[in-house]
PDB file of C-alpha atoms in Angstrom:
ATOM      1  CA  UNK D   1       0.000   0.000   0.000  1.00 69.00           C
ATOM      2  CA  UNK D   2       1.472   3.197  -0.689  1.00 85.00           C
ATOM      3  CA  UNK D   3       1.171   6.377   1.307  1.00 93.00           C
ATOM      4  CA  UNK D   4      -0.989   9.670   0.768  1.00 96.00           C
ATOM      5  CA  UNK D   5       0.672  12.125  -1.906  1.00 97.00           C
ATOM      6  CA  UNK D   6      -0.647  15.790  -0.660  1.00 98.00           C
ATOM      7  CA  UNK D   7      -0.362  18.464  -3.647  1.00 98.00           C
ATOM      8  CA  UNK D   8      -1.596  21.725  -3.976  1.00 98.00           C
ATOM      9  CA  UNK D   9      -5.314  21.392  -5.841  1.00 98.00           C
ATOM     10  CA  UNK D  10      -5.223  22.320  -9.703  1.00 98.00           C
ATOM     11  CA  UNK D  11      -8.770  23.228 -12.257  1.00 97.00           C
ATOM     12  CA  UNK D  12      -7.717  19.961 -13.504  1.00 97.00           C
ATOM     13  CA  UNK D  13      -9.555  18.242 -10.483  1.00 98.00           C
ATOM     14  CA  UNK D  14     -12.779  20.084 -10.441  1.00 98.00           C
ATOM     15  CA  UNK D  15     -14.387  16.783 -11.897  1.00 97.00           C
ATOM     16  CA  UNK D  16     -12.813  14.221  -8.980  1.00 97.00           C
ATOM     17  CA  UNK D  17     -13.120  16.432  -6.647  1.00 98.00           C
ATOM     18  CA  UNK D  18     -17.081  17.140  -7.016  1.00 96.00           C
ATOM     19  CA  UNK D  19     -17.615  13.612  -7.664  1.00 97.00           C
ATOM     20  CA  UNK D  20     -15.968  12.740  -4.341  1.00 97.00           C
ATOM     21  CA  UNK D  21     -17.672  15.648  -2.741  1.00 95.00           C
ATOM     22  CA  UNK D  22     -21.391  14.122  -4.221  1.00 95.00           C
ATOM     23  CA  UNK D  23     -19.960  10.234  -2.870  1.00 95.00           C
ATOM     24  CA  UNK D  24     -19.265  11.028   0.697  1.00 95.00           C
ATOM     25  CA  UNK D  25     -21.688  13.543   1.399  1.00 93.00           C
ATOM     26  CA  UNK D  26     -23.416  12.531   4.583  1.00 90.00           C
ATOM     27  CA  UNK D  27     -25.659  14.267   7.504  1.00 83.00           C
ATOM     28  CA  UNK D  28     -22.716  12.889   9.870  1.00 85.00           C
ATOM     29  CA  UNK D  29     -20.357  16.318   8.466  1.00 88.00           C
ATOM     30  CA  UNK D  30     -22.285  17.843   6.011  1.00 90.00           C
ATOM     31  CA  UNK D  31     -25.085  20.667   7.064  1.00 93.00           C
ATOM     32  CA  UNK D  32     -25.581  21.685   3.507  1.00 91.00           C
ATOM     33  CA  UNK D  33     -28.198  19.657   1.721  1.00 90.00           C
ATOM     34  CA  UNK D  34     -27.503  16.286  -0.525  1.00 90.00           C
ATOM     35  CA  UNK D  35     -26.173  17.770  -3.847  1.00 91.00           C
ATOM     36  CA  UNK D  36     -28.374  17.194  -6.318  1.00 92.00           C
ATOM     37  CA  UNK D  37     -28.164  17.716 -10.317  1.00 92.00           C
ATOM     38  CA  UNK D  38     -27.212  19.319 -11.756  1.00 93.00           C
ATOM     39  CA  UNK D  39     -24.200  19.953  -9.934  1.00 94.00           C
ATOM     40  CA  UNK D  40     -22.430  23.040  -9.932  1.00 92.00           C
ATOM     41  CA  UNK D  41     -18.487  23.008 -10.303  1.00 94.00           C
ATOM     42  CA  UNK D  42     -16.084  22.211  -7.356  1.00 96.00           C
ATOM     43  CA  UNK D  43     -13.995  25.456  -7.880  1.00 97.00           C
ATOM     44  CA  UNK D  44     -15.697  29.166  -8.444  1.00 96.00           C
ATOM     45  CA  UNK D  45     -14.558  32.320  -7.609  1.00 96.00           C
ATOM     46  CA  UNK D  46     -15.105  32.290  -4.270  1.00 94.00           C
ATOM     47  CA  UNK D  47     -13.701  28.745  -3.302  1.00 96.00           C
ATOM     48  CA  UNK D  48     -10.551  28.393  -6.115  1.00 98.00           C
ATOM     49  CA  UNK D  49      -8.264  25.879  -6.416  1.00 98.00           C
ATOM     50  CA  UNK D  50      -5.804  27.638  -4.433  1.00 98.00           C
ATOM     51  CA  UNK D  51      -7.618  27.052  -1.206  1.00 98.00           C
ATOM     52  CA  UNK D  52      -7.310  23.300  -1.164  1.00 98.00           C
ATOM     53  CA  UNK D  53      -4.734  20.527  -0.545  1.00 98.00           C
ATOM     54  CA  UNK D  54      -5.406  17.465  -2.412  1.00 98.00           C
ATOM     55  CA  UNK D  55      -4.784  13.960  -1.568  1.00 98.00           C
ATOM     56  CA  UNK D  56      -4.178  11.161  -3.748  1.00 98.00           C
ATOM     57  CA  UNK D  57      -3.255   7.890  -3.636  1.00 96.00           C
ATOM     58  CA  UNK D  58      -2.098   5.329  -6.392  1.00 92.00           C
ATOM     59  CA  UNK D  59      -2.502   8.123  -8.682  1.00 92.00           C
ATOM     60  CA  UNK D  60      -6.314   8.512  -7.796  1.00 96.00           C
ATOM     61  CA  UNK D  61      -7.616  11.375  -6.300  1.00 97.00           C
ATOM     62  CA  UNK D  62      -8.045  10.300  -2.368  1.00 98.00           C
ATOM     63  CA  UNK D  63      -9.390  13.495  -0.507  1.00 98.00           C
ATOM     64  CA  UNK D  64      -9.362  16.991  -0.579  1.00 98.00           C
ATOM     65  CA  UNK D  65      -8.944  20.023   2.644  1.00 98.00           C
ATOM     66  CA  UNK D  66     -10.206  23.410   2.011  1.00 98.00           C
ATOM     67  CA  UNK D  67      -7.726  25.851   3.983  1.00 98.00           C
ATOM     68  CA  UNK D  68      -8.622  29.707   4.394  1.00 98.00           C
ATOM     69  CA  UNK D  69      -8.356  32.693   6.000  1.00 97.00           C
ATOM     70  CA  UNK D  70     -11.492  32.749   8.826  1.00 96.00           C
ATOM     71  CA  UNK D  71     -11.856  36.515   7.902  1.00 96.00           C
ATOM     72  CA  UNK D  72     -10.638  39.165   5.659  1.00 94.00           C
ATOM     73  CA  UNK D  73      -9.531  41.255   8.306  1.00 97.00           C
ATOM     74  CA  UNK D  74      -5.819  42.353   9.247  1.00 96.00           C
ATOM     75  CA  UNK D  75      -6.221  41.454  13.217  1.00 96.00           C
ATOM     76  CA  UNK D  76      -7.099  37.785  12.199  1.00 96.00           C
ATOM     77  CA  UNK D  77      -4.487  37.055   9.182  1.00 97.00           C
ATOM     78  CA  UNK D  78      -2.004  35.020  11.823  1.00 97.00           C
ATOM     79  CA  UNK D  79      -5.119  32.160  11.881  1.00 98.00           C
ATOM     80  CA  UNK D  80      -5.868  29.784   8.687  1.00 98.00           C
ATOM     81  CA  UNK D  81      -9.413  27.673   9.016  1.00 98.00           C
ATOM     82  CA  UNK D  82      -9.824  24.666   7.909  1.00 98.00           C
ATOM     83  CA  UNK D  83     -13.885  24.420   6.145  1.00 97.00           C
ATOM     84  CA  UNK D  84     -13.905  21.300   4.522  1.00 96.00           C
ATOM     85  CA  UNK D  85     -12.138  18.078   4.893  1.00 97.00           C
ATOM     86  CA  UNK D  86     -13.445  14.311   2.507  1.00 97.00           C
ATOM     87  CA  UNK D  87     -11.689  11.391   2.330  1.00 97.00           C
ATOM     88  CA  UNK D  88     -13.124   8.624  -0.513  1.00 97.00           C
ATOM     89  CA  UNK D  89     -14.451   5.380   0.738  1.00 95.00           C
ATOM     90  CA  UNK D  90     -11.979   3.409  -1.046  1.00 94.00           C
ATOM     91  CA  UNK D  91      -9.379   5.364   1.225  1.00 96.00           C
ATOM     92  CA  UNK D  92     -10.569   5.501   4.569  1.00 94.00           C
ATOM     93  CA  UNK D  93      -7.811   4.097   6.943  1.00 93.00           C
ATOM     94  CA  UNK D  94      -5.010   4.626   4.919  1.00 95.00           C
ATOM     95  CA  UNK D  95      -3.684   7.971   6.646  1.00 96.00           C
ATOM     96  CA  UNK D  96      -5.222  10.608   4.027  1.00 98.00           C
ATOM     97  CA  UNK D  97      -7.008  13.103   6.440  1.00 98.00           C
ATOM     98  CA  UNK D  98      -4.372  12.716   8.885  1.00 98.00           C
ATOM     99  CA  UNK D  99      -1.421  13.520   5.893  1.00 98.00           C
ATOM    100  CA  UNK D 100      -3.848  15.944   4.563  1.00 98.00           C
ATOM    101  CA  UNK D 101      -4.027  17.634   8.238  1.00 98.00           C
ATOM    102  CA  UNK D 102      -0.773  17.366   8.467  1.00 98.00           C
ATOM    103  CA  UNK D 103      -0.035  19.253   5.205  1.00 98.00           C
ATOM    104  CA  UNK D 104      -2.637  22.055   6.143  1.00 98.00           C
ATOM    105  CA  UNK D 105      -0.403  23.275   9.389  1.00 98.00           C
ATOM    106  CA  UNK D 106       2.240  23.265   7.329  1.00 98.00           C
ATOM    107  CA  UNK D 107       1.103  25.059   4.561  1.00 98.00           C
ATOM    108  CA  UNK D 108      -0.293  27.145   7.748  1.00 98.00           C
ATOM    109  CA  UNK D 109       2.992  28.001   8.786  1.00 98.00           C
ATOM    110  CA  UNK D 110       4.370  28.552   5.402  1.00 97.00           C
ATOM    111  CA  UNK D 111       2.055  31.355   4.900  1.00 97.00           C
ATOM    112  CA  UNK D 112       2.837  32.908   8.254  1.00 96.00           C
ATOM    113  CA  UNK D 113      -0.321  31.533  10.384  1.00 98.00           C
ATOM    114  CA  UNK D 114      -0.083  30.869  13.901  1.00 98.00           C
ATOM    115  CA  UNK D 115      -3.603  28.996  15.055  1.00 98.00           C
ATOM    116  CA  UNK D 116      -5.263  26.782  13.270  1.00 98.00           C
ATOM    117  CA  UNK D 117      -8.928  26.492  13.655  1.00 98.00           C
ATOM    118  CA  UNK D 118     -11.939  24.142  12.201  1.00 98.00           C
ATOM    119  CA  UNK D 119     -15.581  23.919  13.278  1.00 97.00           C
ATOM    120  CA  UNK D 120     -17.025  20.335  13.359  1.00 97.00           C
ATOM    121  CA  UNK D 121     -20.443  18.437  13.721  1.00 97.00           C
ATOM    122  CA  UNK D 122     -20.554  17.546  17.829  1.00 97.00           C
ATOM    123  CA  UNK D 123     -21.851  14.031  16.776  1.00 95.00           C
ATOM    124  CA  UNK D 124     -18.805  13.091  14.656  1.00 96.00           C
ATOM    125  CA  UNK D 125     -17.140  11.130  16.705  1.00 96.00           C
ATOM    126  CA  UNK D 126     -14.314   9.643  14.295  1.00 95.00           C
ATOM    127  CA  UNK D 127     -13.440  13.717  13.461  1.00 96.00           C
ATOM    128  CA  UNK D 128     -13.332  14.630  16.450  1.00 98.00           C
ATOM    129  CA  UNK D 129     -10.665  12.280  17.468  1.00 98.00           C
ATOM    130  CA  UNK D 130      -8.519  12.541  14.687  1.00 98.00           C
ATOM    131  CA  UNK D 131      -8.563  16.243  15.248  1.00 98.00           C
ATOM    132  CA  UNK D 132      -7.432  15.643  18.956  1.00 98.00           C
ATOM    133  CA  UNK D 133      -4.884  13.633  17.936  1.00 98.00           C
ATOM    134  CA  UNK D 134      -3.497  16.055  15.947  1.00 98.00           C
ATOM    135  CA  UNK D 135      -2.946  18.747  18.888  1.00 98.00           C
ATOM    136  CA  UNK D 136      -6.577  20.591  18.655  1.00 98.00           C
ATOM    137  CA  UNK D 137      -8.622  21.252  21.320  1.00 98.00           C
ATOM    138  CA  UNK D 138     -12.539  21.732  22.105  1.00 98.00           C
ATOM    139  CA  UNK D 139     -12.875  25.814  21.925  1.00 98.00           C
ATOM    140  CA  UNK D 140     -16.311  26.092  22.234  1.00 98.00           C
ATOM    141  CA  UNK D 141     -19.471  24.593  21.593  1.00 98.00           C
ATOM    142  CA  UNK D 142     -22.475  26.004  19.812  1.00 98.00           C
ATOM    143  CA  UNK D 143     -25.299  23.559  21.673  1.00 98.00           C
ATOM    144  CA  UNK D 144     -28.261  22.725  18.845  1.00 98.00           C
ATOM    145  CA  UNK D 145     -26.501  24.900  15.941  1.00 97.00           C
ATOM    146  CA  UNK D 146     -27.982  22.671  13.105  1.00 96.00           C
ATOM    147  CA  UNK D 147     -31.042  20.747  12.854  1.00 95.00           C
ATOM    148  CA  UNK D 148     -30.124  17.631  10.576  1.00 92.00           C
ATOM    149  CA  UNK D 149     -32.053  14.936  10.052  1.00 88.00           C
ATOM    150  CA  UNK D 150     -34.451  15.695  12.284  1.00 92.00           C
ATOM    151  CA  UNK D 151     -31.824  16.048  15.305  1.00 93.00           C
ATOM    152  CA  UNK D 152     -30.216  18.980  16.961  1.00 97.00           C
ATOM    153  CA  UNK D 153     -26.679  18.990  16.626  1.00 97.00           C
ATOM    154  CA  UNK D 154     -24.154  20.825  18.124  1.00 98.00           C
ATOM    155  CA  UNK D 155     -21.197  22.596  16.434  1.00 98.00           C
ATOM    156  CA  UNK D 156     -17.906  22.523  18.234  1.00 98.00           C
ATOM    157  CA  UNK D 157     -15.315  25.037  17.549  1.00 98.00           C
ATOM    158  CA  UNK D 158     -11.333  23.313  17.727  1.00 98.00           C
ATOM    159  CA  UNK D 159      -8.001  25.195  17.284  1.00 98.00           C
ATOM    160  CA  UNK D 160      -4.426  24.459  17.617  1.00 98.00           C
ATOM    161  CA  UNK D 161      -1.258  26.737  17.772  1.00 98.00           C
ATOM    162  CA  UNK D 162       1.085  26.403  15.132  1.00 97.00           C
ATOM    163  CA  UNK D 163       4.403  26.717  17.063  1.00 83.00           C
ATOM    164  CA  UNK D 164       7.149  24.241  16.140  1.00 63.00           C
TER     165      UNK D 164
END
């Protein structure tokens, strides 16, 4: 088995990437609603390819992480967000979010960032623990921010420092 290969995302990979988006969709991450056709492209002008770390393995696209400032203002430019993170089926368990996480503090530091913050779904378990693995920590909590699937779910807020 070979390892995760993270790259910078190119307009070559709008296709994979929204047909991986469509594939793993689920109400376990996702509060948006199922895509449905016809689908819109991956990249626009407000999400381009430069804001995303792709993962692939055996040549294949694996996964993708959307990296971003939180805000457009000066006093917050030290902190990069992570708003997106998917992992294919075929892939789970082979390291790809964790090489993809890994890959977002550095390209984190690289552009000057110091914290490193993500929002997740309270009832995503698996996330959450990979994320605490990884160094962040429970911020806050947003009790019964989303109603999905019929169930009130919380969103937790998680950040890191990006220290060596």
């Amino acid at each position: 088995m070979s390892s995760p290969h993270i790259r910078p995302a190119r307009h070559a990979d709008d296709a994979a990437l929204a047909e991986l988006d469509r594939a793993v969709w689920s109400p376990l991450h996702a509060v948006q609603p199922r895509p449905e056709p016809p689908y819109a492209p991956f990249f626009d002008p407000a999400n381009p390819p430069s804001y995303y770390l792709v993962a692939e393995l055996d040549g294949l696209v694996a996964g993708y992480l959307r990296l971003v400032r939180p805000t457009r203002l000066d006093c917050n430019s030290h902190v990069r967000q992570i708003q997106g993170l998917a992992v294919a089926d075929r892939a789970r368990g082979r390291g790809v979010a964790r090489a993809l996480l890994r890959a977002a503090m550095e390209e984190s530091r690289r552009q000057g960032a110091r914290r490193l913050t993500l929002r997740v779904l309270g009832h995503n378990t698996p996330a959450r623990k990979l994320y605490e693995s990884e160094g962040f920590t429970v911020e806050g909590v947003l009790p019964g921010e989303f109603l999905l699937d019929g169930e009130y779910v919380d969103d937790v807020l998680m950040g890191r420092p990006l220290a060596e």
